[in-house]
Coordinates of C-alpha atoms in Angstrom, one line a residue:
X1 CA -29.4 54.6 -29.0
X2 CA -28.5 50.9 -29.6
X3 CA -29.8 48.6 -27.3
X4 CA -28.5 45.1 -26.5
X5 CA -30.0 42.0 -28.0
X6 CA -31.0 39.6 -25.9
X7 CA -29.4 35.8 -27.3
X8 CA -31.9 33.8 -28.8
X9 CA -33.5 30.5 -27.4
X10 CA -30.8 28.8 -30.0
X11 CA -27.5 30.9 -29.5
X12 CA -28.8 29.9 -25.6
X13 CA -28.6 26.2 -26.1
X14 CA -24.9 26.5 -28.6
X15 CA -23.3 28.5 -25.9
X16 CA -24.3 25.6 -22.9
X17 CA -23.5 22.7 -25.2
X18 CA -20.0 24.4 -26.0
X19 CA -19.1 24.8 -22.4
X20 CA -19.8 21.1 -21.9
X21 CA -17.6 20.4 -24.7
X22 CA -14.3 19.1 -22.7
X23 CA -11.6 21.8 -23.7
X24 CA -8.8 20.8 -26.0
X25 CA -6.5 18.4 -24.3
X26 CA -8.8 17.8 -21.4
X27 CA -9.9 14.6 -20.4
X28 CA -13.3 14.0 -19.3
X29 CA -14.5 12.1 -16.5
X30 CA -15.9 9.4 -18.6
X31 CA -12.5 9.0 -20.3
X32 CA -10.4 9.0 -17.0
X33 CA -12.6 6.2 -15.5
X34 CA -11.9 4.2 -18.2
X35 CA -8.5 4.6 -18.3
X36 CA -8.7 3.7 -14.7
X37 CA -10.6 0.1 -15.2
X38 CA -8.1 -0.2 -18.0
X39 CA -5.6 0.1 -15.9
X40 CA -7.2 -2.3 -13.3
X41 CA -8.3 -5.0 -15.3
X42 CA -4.2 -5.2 -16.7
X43 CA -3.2 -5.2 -12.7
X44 CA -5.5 -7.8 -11.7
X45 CA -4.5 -9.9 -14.9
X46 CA -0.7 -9.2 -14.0
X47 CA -1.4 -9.9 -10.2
X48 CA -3.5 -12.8 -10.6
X49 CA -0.3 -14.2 -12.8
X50 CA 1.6 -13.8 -9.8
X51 CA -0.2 -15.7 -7.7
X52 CA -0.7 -18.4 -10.6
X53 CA 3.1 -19.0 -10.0
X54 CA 3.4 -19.8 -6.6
X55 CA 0.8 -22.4 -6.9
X56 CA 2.5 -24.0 -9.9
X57 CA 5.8 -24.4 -7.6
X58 CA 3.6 -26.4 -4.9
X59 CA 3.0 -23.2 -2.9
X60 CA -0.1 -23.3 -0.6
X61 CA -2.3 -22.1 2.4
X62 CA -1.7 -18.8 1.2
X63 CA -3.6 -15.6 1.2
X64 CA -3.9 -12.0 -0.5
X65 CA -5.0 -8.8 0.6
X66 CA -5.1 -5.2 -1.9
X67 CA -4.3 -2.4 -0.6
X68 CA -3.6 1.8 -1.4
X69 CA -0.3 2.1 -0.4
X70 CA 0.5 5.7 -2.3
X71 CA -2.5 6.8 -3.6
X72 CA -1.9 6.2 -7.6
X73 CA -4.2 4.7 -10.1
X74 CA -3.2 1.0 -8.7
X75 CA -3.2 -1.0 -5.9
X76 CA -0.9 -2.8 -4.4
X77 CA -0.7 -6.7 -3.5
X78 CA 0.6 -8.5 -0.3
X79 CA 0.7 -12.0 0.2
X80 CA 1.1 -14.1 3.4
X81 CA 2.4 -17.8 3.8
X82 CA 1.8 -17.8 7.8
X83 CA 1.5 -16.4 10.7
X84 CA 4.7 -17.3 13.0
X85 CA 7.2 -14.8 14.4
X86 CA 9.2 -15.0 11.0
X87 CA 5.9 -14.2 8.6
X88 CA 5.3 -11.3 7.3
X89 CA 4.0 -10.2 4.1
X90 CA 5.0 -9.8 0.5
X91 CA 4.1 -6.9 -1.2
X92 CA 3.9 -6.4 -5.3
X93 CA 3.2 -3.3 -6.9
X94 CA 3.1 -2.5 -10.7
X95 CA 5.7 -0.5 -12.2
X96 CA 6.4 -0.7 -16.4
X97 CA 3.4 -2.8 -17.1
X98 CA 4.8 -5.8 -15.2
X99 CA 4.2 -7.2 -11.5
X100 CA 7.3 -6.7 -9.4
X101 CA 8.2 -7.8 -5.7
X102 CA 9.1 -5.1 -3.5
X103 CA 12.6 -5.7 -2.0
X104 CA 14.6 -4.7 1.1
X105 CA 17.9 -5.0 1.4
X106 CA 17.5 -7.0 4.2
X107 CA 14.9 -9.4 3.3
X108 CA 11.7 -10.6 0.9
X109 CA 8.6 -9.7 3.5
X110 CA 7.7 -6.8 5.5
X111 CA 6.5 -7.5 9.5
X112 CA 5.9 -10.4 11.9
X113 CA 3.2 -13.0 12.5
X114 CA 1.3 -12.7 9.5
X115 CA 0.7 -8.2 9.5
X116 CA 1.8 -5.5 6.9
X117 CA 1.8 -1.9 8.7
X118 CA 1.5 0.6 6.5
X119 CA 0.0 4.3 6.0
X120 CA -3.1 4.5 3.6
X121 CA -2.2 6.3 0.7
X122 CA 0.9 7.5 2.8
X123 CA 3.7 5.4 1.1
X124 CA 4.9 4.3 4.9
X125 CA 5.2 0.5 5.5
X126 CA 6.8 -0.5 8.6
X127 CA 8.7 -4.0 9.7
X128 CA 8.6 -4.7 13.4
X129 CA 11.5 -7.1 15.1
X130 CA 11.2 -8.3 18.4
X131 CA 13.6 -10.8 20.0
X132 CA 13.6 -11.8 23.5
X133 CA 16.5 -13.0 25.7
X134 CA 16.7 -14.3 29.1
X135 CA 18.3 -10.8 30.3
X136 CA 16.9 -8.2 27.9
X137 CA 13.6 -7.8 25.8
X138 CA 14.8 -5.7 22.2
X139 CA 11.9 -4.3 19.4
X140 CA 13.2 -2.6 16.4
X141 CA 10.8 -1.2 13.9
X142 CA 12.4 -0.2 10.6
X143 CA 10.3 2.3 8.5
X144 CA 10.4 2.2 5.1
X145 CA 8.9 4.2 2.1
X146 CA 8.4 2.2 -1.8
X147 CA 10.3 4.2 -4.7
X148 CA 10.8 3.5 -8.2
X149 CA 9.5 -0.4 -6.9
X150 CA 12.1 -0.3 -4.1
X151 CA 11.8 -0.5 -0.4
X152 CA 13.9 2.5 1.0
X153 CA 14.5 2.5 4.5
X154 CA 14.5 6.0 6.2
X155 CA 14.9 5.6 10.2
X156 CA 15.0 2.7 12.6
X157 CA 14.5 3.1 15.9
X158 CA 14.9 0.4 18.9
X159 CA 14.3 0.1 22.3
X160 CA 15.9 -2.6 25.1
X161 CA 14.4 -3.0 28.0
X162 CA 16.6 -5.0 30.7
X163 CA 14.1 -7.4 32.8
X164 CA 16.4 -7.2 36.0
X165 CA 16.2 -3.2 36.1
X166 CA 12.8 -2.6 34.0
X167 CA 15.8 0.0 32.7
X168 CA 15.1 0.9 28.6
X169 CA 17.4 2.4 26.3
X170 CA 16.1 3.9 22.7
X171 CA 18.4 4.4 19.6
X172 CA 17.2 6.0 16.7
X173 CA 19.4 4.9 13.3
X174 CA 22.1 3.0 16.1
X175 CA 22.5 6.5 17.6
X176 CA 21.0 6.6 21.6
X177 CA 18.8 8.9 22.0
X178 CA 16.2 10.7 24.8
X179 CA 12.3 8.6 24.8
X180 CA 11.4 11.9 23.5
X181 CA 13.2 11.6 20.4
X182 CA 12.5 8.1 20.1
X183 CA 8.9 9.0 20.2
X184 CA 8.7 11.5 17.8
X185 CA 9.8 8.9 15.1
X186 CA 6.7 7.0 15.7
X187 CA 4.4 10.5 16.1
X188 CA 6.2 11.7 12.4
X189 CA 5.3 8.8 10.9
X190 CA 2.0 8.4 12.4
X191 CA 2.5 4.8 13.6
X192 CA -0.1 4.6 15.7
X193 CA -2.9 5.7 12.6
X194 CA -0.9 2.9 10.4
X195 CA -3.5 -0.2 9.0
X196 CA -2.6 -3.8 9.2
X197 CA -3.9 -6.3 7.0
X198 CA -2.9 -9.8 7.7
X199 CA -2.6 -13.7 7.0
X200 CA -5.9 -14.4 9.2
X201 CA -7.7 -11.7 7.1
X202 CA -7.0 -12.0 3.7
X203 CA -8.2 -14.4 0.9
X204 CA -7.3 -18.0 0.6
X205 CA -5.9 -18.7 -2.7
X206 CA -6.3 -22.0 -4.3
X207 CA -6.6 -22.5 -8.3
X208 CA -10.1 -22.4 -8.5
X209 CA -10.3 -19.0 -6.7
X210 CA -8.8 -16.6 -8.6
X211 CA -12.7 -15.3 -9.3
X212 CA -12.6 -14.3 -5.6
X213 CA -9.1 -12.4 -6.2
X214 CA -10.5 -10.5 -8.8
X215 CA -13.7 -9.6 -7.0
X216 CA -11.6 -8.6 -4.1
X217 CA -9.5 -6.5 -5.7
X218 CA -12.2 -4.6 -7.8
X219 CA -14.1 -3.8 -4.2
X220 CA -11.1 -2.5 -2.7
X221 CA -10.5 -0.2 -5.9
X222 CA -14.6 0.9 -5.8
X223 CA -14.2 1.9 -2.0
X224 CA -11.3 3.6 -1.8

């Protein structure tokens, strides 16, 4: 009877280094990480352009913040020129090799007094309005998600709260609606799990600082 031969000591060793071998048209893990610092060191460059501009039109007492805003190989950039009711921030992302400012059909920034809701690598960004009268006090939060480098807006919800009858009324996209349905916006979403970053928080920028952009923006890529 034929018995089995064991491999020897060398077949051993051919057969392990072969299944190390990545497979045809896999990458390996050293290849993807430098794809990925690749891909940082262009976004940083292209960011860091961006920012180059505003200080060559006389912008100042600005600052930047990085954040994951929907969890793809790069981050995102908002910058903030204050911190009054009408500041919010301006957020970049890269889309065909090029920096490009996210718009809303209703404006350049996203939020009040110098903070940027958002979702962390949720792709939810939220813009909060309040405005107070002498009758009524009125908060609208408009929720947005960022597609093909656009802001989309999916709901907005409001309530108005009358100071002489501490009576509120909630609309959800102009329709009125029950606090229960109002609420369950906010619980969908997860509004209350959102991050801010903000003016007071982020980097200055001046000319001679860019080194502290970069650094910046490489630690929020390592630690996410």
């Amino acid at each position: 009877m034929q018995t089995k031969q064991e491999p020897t000591k060398v077949e051993q060793e051919t057969e392990t280094m072969t299944d190390d071998l990545p497979k045809q048209g896999e990458i390996s893990q050293s290849e993807t990480t430098v794809i990925e610092n690749s891909n940082q060191d262009k976004a940083i460059e292209l960011y860091v352009n961006v920012l180059r501009n505003y200080i060559s039109v006389g912008k100042t007492n600005f600052t930047v913040s990085f954040i994951d805003l929907d969890d793809d190989s790069t981050r995102e950039m908002v910058v903030f020129f204050g911190e009054s009711q009408a500041d919010g921030g301006y957020l970049f992302t890269i889309k065909n090799e090029e920096a490009i400012q996210v718009l809303s059909e209703g404006g350049d920034c996203f939020g009040q007094y110098g903070e940027f809701t958002y979702k962390e690598k949720g792709n939810v960004f939220v813009t909060e309005n309040e405005s107070v009268t002498g009758a009524q006090i009125s908060n609208q939060i408009f929720y947005y998600t960022m597609e093909n480098g656009n802001a989309i807006c999916k709901d907005v919800t409001q309530s108005i709260t009358q100071f002489d009858s501490d009576e509120s009324k909630f609309y959800v996209n102009d329709t009125e609606v029950k606090s229960e349905k109002f609420n369950s916006i906010a619980e969908n979403y997860g509004l209350l799990e959102m991050s801010t970053v903000s003016y007071s928080d982020g980097v200055p920028v001046m000319n001679e600082q860019m080194d502290m952009v970069q650094v910046l923006f490489q630690q929020t890529f390592m630690y996410q």
